[in-house]
GROMACS .gro file of C-alpha atoms in nm:
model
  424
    1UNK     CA    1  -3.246  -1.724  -0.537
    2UNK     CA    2  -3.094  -1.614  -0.867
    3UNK     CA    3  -3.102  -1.868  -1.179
    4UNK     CA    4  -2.712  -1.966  -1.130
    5UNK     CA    5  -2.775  -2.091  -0.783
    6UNK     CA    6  -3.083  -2.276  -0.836
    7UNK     CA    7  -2.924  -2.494  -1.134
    8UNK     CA    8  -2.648  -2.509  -0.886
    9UNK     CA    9  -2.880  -2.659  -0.621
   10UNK     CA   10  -3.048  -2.890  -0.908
   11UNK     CA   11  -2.717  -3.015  -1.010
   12UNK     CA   12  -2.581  -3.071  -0.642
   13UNK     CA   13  -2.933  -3.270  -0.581
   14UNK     CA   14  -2.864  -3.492  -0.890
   15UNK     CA   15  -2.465  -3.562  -0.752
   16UNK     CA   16  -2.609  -3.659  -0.415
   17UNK     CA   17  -2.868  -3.865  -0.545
   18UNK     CA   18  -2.639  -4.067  -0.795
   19UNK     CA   19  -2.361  -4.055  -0.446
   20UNK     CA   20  -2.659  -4.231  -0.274
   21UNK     CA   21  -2.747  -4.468  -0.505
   22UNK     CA   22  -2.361  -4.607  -0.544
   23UNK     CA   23  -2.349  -4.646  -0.165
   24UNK     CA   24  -2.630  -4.889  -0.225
   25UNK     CA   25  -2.406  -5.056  -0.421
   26UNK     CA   26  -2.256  -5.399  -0.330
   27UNK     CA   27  -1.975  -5.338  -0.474
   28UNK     CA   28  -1.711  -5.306  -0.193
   29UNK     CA   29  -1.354  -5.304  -0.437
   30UNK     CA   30  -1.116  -5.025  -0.485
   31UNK     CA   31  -1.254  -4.905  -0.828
   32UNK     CA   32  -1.554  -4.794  -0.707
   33UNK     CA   33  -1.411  -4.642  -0.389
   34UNK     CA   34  -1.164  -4.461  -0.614
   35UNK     CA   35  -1.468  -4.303  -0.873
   36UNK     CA   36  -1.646  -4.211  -0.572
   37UNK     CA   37  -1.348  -4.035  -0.445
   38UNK     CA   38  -1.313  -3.877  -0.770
   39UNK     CA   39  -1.696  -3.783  -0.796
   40UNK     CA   40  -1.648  -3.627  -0.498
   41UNK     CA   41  -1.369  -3.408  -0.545
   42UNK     CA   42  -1.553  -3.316  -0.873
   43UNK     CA   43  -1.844  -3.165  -0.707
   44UNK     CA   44  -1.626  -2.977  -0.442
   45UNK     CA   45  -1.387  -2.843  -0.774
   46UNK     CA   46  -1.715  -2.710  -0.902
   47UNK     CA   47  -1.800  -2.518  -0.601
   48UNK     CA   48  -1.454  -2.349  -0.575
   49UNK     CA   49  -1.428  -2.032  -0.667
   50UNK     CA   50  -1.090  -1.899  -0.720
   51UNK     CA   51  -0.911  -1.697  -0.452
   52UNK     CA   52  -0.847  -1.303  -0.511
   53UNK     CA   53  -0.461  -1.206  -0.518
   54UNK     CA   54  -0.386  -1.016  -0.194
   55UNK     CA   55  -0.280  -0.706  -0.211
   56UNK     CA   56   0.100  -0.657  -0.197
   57UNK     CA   57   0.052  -0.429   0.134
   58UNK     CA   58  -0.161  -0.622   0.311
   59UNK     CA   59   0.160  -0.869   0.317
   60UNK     CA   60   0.360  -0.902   0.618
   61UNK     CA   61   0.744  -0.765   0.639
   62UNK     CA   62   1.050  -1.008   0.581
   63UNK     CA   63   1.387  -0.983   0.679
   64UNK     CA   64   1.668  -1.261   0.597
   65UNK     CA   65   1.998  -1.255   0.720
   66UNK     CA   66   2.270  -1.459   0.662
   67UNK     CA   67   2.417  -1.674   0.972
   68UNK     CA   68   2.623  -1.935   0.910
   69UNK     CA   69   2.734  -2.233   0.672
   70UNK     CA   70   2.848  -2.587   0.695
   71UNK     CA   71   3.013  -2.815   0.492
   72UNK     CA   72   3.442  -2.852   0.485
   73UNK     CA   73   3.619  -2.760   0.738
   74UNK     CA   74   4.003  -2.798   0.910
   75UNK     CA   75   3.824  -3.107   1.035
   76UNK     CA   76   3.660  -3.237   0.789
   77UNK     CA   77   3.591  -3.265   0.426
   78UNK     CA   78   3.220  -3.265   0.266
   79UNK     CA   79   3.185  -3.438  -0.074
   80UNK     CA   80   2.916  -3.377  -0.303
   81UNK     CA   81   2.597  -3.320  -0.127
   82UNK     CA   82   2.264  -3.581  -0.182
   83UNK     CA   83   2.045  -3.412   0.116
   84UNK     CA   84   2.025  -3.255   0.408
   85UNK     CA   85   1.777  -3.159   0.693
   86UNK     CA   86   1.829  -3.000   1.043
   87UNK     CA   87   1.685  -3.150   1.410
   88UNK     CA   88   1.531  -2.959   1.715
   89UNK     CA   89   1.891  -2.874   1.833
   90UNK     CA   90   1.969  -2.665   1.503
   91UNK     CA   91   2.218  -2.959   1.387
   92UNK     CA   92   2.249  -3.015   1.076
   93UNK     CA   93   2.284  -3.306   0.875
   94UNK     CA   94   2.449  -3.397   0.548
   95UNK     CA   95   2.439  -3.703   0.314
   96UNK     CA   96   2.801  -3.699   0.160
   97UNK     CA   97   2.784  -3.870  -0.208
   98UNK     CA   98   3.173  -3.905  -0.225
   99UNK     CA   99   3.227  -4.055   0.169
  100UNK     CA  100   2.928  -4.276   0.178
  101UNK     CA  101   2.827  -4.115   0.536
  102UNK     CA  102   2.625  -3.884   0.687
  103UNK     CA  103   2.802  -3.600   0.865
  104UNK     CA  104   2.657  -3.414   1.181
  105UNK     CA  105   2.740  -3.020   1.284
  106UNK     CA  106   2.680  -2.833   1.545
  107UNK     CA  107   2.431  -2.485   1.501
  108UNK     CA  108   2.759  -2.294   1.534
  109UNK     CA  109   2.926  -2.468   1.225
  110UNK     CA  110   3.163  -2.682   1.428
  111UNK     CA  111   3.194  -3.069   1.336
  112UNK     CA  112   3.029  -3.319   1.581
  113UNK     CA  113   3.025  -3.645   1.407
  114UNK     CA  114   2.909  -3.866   1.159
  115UNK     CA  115   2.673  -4.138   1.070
  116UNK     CA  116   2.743  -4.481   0.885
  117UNK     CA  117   2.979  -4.559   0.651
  118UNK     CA  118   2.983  -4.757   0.347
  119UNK     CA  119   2.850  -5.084   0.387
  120UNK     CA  120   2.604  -5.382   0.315
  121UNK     CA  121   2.486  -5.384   0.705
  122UNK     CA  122   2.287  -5.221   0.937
  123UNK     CA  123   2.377  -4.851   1.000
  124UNK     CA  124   2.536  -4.872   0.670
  125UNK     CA  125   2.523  -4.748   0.336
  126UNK     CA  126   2.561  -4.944   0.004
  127UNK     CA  127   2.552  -4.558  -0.231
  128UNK     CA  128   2.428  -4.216  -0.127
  129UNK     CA  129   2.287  -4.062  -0.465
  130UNK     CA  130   2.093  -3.781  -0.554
  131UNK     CA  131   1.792  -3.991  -0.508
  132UNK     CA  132   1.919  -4.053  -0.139
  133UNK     CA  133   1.612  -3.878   0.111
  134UNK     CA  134   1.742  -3.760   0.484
  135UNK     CA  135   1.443  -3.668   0.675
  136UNK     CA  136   1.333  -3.628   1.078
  137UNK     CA  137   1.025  -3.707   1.198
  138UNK     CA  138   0.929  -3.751   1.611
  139UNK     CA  139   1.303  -3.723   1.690
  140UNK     CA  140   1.461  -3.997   1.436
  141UNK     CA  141   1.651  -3.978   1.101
  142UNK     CA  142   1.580  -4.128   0.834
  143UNK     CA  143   1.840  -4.181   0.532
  144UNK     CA  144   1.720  -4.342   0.234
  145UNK     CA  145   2.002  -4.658   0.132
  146UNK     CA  146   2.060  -4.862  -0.202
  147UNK     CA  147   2.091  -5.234  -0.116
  148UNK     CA  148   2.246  -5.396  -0.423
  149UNK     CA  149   2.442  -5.247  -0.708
  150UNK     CA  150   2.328  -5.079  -1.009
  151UNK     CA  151   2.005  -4.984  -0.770
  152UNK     CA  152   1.875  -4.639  -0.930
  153UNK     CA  153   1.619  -4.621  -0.617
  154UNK     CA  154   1.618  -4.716  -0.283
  155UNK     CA  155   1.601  -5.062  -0.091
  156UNK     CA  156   1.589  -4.955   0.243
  157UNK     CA  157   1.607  -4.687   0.513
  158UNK     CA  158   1.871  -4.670   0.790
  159UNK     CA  159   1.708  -4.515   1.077
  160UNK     CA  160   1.888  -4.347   1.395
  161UNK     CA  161   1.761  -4.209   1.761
  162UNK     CA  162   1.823  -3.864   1.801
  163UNK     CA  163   1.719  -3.944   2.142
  164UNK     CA  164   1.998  -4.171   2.216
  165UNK     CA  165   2.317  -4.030   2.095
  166UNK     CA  166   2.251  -4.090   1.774
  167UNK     CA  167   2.249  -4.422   1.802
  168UNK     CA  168   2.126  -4.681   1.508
  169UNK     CA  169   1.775  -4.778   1.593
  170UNK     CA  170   1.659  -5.016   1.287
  171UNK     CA  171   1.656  -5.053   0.907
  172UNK     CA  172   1.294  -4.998   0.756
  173UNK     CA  173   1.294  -5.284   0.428
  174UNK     CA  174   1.098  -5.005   0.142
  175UNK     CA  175   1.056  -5.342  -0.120
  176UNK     CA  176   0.764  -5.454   0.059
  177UNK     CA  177   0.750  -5.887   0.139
  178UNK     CA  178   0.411  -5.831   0.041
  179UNK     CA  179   0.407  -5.652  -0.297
  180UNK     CA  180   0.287  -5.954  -0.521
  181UNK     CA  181  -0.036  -5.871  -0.359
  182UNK     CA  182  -0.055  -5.507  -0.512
  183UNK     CA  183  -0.036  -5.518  -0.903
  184UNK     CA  184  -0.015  -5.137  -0.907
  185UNK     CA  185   0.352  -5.187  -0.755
  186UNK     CA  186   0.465  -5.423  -1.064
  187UNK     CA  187   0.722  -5.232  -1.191
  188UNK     CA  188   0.741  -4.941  -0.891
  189UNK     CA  189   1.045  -4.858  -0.718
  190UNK     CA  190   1.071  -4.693  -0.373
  191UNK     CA  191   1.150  -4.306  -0.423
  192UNK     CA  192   1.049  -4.190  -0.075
  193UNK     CA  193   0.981  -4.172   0.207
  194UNK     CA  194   0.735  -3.982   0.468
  195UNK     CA  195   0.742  -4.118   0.813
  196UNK     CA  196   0.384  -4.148   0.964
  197UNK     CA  197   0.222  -4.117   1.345
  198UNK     CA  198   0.192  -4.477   1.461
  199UNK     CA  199   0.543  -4.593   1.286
  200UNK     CA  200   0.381  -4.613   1.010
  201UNK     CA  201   0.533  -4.492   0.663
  202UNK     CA  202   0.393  -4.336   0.324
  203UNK     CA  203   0.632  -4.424   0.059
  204UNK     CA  204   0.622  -4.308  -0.301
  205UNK     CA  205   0.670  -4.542  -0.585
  206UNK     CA  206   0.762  -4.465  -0.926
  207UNK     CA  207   0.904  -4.627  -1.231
  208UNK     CA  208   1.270  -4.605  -1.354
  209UNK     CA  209   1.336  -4.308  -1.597
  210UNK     CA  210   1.484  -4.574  -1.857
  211UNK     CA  211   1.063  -4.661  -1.914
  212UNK     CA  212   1.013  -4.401  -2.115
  213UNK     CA  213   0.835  -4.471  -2.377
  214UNK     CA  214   0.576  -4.544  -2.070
  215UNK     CA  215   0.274  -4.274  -2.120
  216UNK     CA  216   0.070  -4.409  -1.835
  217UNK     CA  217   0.361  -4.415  -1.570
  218UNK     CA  218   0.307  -4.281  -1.227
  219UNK     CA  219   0.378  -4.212  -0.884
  220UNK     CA  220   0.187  -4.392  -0.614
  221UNK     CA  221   0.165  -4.325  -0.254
  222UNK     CA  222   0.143  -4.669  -0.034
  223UNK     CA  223   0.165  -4.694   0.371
  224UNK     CA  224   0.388  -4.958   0.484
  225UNK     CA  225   0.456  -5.052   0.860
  226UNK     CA  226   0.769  -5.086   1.071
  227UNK     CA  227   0.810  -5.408   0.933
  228UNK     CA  228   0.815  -5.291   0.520
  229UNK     CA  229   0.428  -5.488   0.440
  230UNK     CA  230   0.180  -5.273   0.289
  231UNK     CA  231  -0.100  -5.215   0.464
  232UNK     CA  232  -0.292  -4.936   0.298
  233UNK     CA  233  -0.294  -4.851  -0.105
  234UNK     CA  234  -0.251  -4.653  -0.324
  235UNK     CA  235  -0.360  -4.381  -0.151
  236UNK     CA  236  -0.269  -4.101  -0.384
  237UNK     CA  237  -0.155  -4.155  -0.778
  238UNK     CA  238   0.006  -3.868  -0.957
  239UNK     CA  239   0.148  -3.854  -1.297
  240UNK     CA  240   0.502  -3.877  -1.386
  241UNK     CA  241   0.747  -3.705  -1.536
  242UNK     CA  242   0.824  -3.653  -1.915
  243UNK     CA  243   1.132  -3.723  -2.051
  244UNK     CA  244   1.334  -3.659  -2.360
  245UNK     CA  245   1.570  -3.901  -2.540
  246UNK     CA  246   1.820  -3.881  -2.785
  247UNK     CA  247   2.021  -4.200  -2.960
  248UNK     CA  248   2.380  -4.141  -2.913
  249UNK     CA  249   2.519  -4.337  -3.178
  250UNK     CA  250   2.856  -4.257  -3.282
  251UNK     CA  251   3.074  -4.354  -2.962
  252UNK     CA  252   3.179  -4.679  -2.882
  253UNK     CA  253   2.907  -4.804  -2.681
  254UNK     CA  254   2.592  -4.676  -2.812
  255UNK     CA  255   2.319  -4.559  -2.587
  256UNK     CA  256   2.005  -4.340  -2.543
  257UNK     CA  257   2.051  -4.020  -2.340
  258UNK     CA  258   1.761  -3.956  -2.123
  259UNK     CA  259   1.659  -3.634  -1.902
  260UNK     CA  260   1.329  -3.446  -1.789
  261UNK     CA  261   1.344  -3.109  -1.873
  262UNK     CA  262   1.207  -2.812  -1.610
  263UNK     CA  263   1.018  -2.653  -1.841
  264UNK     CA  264   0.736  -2.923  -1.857
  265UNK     CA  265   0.510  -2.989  -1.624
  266UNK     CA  266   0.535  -3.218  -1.302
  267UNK     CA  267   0.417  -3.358  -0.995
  268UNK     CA  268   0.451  -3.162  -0.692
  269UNK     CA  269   0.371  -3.343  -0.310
  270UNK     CA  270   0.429  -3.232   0.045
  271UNK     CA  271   0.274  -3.300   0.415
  272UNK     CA  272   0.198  -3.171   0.685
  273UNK     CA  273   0.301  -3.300   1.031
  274UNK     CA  274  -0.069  -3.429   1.087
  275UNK     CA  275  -0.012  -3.674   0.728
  276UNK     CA  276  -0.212  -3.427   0.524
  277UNK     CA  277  -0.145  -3.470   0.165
  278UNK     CA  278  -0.114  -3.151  -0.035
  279UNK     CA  279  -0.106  -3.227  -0.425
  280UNK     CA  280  -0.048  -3.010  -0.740
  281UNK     CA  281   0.054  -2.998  -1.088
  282UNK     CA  282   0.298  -2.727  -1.167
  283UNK     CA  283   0.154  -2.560  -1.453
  284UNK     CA  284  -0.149  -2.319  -1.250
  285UNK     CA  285  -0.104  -2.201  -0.911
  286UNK     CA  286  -0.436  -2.503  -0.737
  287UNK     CA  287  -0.328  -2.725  -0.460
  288UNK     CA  288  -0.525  -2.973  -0.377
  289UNK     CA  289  -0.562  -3.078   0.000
  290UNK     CA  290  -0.639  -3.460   0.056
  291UNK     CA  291  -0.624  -3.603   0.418
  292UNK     CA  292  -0.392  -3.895   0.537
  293UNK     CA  293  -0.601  -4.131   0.399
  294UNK     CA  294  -0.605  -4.010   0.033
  295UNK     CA  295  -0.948  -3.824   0.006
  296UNK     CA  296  -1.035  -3.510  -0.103
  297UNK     CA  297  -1.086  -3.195   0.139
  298UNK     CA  298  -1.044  -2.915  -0.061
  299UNK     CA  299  -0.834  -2.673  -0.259
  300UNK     CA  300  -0.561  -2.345  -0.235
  301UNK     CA  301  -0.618  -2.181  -0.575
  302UNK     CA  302  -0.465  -1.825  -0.704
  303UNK     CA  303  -0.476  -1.663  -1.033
  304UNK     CA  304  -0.142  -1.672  -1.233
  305UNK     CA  305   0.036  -1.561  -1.518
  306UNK     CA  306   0.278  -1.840  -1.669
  307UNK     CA  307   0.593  -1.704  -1.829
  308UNK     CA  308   0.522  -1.728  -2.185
  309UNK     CA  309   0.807  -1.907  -2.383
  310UNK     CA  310   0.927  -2.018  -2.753
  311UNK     CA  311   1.169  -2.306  -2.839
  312UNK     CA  312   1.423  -2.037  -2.943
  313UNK     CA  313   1.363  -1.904  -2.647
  314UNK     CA  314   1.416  -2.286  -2.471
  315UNK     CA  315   1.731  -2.341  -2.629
  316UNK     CA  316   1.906  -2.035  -2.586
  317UNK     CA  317   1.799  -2.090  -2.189
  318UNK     CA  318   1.950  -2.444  -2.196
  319UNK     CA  319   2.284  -2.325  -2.386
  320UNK     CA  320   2.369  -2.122  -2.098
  321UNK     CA  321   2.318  -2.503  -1.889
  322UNK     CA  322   2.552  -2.753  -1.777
  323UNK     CA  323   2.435  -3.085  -1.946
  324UNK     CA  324   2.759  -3.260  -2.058
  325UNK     CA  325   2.634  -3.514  -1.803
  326UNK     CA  326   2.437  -3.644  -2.086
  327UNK     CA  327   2.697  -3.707  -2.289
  328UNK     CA  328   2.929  -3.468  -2.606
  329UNK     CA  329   2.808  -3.277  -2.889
  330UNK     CA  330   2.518  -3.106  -2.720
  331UNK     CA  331   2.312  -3.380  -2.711
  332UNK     CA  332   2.064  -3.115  -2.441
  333UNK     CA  333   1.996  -2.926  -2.723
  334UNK     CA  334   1.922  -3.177  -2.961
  335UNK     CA  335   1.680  -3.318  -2.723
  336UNK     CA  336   1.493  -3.038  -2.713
  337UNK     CA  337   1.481  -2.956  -3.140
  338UNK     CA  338   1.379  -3.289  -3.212
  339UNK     CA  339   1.108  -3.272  -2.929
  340UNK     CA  340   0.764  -3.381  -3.092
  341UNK     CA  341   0.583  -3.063  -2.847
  342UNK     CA  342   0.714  -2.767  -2.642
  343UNK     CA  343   0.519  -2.607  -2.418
  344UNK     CA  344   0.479  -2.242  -2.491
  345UNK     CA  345   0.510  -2.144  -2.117
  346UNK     CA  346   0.664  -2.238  -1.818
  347UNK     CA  347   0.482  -2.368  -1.538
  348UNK     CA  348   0.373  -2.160  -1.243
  349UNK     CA  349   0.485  -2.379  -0.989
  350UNK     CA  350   0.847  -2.472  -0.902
  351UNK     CA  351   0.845  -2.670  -0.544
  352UNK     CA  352   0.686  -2.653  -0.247
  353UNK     CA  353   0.699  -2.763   0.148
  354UNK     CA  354   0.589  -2.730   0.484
  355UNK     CA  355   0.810  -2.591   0.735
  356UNK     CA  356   0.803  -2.645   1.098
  357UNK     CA  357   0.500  -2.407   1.162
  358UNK     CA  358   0.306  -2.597   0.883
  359UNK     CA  359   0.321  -2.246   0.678
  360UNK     CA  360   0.326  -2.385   0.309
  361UNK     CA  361   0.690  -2.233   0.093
  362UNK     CA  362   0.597  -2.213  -0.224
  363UNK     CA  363   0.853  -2.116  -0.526
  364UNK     CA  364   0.669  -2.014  -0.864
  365UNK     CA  365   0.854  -1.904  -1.156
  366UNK     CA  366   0.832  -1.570  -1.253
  367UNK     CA  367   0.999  -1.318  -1.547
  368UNK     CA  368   1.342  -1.329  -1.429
  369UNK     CA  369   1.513  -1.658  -1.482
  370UNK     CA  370   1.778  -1.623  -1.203
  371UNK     CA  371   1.494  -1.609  -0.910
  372UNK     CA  372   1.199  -1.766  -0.755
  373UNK     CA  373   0.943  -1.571  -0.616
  374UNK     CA  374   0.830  -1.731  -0.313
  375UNK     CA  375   0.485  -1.734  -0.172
  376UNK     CA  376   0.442  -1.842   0.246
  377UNK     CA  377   0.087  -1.921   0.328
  378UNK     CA  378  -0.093  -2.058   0.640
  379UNK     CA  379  -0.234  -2.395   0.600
  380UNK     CA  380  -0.565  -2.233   0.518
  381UNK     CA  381  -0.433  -2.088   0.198
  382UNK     CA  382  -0.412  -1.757   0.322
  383UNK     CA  383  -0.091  -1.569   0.145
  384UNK     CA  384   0.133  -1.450   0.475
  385UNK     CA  385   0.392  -1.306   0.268
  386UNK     CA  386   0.577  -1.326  -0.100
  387UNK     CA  387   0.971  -1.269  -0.132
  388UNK     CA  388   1.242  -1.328  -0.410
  389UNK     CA  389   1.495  -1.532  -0.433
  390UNK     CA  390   1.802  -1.622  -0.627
  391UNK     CA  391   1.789  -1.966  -0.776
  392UNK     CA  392   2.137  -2.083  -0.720
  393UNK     CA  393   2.073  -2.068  -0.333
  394UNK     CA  394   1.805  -2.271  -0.339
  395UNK     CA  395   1.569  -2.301   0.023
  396UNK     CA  396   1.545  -2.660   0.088
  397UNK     CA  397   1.375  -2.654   0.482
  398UNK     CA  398   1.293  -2.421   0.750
  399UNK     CA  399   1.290  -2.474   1.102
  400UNK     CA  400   1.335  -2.286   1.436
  401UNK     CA  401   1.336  -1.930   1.260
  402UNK     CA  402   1.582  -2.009   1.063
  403UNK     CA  403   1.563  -2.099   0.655
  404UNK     CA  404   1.841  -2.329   0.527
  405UNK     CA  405   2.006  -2.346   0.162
  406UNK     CA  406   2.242  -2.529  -0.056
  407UNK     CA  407   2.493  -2.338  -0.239
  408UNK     CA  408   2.847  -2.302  -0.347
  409UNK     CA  409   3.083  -2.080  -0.191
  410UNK     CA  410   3.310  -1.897  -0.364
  411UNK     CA  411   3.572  -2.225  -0.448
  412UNK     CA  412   3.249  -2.391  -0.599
  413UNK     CA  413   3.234  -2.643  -0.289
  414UNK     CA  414   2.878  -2.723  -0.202
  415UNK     CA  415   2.775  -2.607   0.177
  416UNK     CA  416   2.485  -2.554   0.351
  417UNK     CA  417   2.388  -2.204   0.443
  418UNK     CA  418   2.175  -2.080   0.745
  419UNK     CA  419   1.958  -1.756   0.732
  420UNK     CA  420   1.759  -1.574   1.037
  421UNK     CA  421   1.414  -1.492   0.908
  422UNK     CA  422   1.179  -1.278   1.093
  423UNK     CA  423   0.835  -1.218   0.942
  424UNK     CA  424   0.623  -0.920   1.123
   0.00000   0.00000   0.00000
């Protein structure tokens, strides 16, 4: 046994030993379960040793090809889109911003229907934003609704049977009756939401962007039933974003101009259909793996190189942007002058999610600034297969073969475009 193993073996007895004596412990509360979590996942951090890169050749052949979009028609005409996501039957669904509805197409392209209108009620919507979530799990859909004006995150869920023509089947309450008993939701806001196995739900929580002079807010995970009571939480806490304000003063109405910027680093969560939690920060290429009930199982970790990056470098990125949604003059660019710290590289990661095979998509920023390069891997970890991408199509879900974007054709309308994907 060489020297690095046994003060490996000395250092795991001392961890078990102190694990031991805390379970002797009669303290029973959250706090302790939570550093024993996090003792855990220490030890298990320690032990990982960082995956090799895999060979480009050892990857598997991809081919994409375009199939089909959705979105206006002779029929029909498709507003701004919120969110989207496609059932069993290749139909596709779309949360329209401007019509207050959610409208249905056929795989072929062709109009079938649509889904609530605007509305106080059930099967109805009060706003569908860009915070609105549309999401199928076990054969239902699940659109994310703002009960009560001047809502910036949502009240509620209207849920429909795909099993049943469609038909409305409840509204899930995401303000739980019971959050007085949970100080860790003072102040949280639904975001959203993941539907569970046994109707339960894991909901995310985070405060308003307008807090942001808050440097300890967050996003928590909490499980909810059918009825919106928590019942479990928080299961999972990650950090939130960092923002960047500017006081617009000479207009009429004075105000402060607030945005997060993509070249700092976030929070990135997906799940598998089992409830597994996968977790990461962008800035290195490690997700961690926690299961449904928020502990620690392991980790995916690659070596990367970040993009390196200067504030000139920032800026002249950003003037090429559309940000006159924060107001005139520029006000982007000031932002990011009078920012107290820059990074000086981007992060590695971009987004990630599980398709319908639970292979995990991956999208990490590379060199060129008008792609992604995207990384597939099993469950495991294991890298199936690495591709590039242009940014303005951007590859929201993929299910039944098929990979599924949001774009703008050539008019500048938003649609949603269908590729065929075959890896071998």
């Amino acid at each position: 046994m060489g020297p690095n193993k046994y003060i490996n073996m000395r250092l795991f007895t001392v961890i078990i030993f102190f694990i031991t004596f805390l379970s002797f412990s009669k303290k029973k509360d959250r706090e302790v379960n939570n550093y024993h979590r996090e003792l855990t996942q220490a030890v298990d951090s320690a032990a990982l040793q960082k995956k090799e890169s895999t060979p480009d050749s050892s990857f598997k052949e991809m081919s994409i090809k375009r199939m089909q979009s959705y979105g206006t028609t002779n029929e029909i005409l498709v507003g701004d889109i919120a969110d989207f996501t496609v059932d069993d039957k290749n139909r596709v669904y779309i949360a329209d911003m401007d019509q207050t509805t959610v409208h249905v197409f056929n795989t072929d392209g062709s109009y079938y229907t649509s889904l609530g209108r605007e509305g106080n009620g059930p099967a109805e919507f009060a706003a569908i934003t860009p915070n609105t979530t549309v999401c199928i799990y076990l054969n239902k859909l699940y659109v994310t609704d703002y009960s009560g004006a001047g809502n910036y995150y949502p009240s509620r869920a209207q849920v429909f049977n795909l099993n049943k023509e469609l038909s409305f089947d409840q509204t899930l309450k995401l303000i739980p009756s019971n959050r007085d008993d949970y100080i860790k939701l003072e102040g949280y806001s639904p975001n959203k939401i993941y539907p569970k196995q046994s109707g339960k739900f894991l909901v995310s929580y985070r405060k308003s962007p307008s807090v942001y002079l808050d440097s300890t807010k967050y996003i928590r995970y909490f499980v909810l039933d059918s009825t919106g009571s928590v019942i479990d939480g928080p299961v999972l806490q990650q950090k939130g974003k960092r923002y960047l304000t500017y006081h617009v003063k000479n207009v009429p109405t004075p105000y402060w101009a607030i945005r997060s910027f993509s070249f700092f680093e976030k929070s990135l969560f997906t799940v598998t259909e089992k409830g597994e939690l996968y977790t990461a920060r962008s800035m290195e290429f490690k997700i961690d793996i926690l299961n449904s009930e928020g502990e620690y199982q392991r980790s995916i970790e690659y070596p990367f190189d970040n993009v390196s990056v200067t504030a000139e470098e920032l800026l002249e990125y950003y003037e090429k942007k559309d940000l006159s949604g924060l107001g005139p003059g520029k006000i982007g660019l000031k932002m990011i002058r009078e920012a107290e710290s820059l990074p000086n590289q981007w992060p590695a990661l971009h987004t990630m999610f599980f398709d319908d095979k639970d292979r995990l998509w991956v999208a990490t920023i590379v060199e060129d600034m008008e792609i992604y390069e995207w990384w597939i891997l099993e469950k495991s970890g294991e890298v199936i297969t690495k591709f590039e991408w242009p940014r303005q199509k951007p590859i929201k879900t993929v299910k039944n073969g098929y990979l599924y974007t949001q774009e703008e054709d050539e008019r500048g309308v938003g649609q949603i475009v269908k590729y065929k994907i075959q890896i071998h």
